[in-house]
XYZ file of C-alpha atoms in Angstrom:
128
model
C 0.000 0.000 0.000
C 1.186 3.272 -1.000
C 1.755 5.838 1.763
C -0.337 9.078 1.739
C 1.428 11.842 0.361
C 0.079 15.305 2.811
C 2.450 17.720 1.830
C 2.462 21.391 2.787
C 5.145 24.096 2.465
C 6.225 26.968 2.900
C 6.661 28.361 6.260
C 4.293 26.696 8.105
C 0.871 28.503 6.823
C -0.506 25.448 5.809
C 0.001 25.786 1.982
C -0.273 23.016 -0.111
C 2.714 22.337 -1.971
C 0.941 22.254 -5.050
C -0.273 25.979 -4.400
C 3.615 27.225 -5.211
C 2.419 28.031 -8.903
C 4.599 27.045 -11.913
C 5.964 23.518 -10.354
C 7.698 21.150 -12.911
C 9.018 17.772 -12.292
C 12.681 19.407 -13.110
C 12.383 21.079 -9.736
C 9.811 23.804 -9.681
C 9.331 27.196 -7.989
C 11.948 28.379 -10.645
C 14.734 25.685 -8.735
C 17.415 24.871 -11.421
C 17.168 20.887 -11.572
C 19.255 19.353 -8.909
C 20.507 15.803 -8.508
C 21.582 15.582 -4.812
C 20.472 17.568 -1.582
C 22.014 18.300 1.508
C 18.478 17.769 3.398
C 17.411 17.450 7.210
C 14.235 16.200 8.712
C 12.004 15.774 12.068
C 10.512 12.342 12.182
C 7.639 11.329 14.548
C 5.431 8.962 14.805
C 2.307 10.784 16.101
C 0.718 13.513 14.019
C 0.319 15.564 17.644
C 4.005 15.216 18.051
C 4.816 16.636 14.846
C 2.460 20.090 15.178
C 4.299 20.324 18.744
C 7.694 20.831 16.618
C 6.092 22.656 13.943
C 4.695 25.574 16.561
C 8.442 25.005 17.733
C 9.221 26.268 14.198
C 6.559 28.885 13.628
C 8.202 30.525 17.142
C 11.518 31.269 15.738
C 13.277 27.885 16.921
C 16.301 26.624 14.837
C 15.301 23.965 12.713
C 18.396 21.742 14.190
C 17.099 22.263 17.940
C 13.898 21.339 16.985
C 15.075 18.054 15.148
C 17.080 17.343 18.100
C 14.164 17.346 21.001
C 11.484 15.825 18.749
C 12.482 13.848 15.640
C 12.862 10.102 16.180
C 15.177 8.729 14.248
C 17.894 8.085 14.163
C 19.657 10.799 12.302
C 20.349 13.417 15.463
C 22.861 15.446 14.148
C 20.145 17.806 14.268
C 18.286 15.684 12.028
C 20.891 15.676 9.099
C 20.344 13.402 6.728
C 23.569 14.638 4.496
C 24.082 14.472 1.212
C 21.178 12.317 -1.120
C 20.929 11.452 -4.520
C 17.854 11.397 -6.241
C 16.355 7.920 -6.190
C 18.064 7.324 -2.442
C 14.718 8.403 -0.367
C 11.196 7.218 0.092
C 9.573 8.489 -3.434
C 7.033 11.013 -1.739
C 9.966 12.392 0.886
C 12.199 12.848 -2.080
C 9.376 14.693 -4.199
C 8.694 16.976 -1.254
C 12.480 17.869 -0.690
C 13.473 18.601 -4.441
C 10.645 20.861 -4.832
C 12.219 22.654 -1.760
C 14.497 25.938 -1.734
C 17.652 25.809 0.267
C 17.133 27.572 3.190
C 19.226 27.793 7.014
C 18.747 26.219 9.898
C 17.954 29.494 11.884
C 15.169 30.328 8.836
C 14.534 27.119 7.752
C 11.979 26.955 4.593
C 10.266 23.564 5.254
C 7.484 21.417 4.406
C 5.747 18.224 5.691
C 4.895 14.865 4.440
C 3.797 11.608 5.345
C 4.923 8.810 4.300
C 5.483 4.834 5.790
C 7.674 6.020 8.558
C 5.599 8.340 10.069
C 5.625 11.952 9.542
C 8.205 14.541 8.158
C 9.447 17.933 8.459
C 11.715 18.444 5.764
C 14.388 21.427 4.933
C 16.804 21.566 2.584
C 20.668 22.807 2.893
C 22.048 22.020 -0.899
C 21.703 21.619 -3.784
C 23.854 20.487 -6.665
């Protein structure tokens, strides 16, 4: 079974990714096409732990803190993930994360999905 793909972006106003206007499957938002990403995430498992670190985020925390107290994986280098190729991440993760503009840690632009694992907060570093 297929997970469900709930993606939003943007900085947490609820937008749905598919909202940004002018998205192509070479990247989108005007992106030039990238085939790795230096990309970080918060993983949990409950839907009411992930708004917790999402009003973390809307507050002005740094994306890294945030991945540190609440994501559950195990990637806690402030939820660093490093350096991925394109067909190295769960298909609706890696969709999400493309379509992403590189942003900081202390201004993180980041979106949300959900796939098997549970569900994401996703920002992205790099891009090359």
């Amino acid at each position: 079974m297929a997970p469900k793909n709930n993606v939003k972006g943007g900085k947490g106003k609820g937008k749905d990714a598919s909202d940004a206007g002018g998205k192509d499957a070479k990247g989108g938002k005007g992106l030039k096409p990238a085939t790795s990403i230096n990309v970080r995430h918060i993983l949990c498992e409950k839907h009411s732990k992930k708004e917790e670190a999402l009003e973390k985020l809307r507050n002005g925390a740094k994306f890294d803190d945030v991945a540190r107290e609440y994501s559950e994986d195990k990637a806690r280098q402030g939820g660093s993930l490093g350096w991925k190729v394109r067909g190295s991440l769960d298909a609706a993760f890696e969709k999400t994360a493309y379509d992403l503009e590189p942003s900081t840690t202390a201004n993180p632009k980041y979106a949300e999905v959900k796939t098997g694992f549970g569900y994401h907060i996703i920002m992205v570093e790099g891009r090359k």
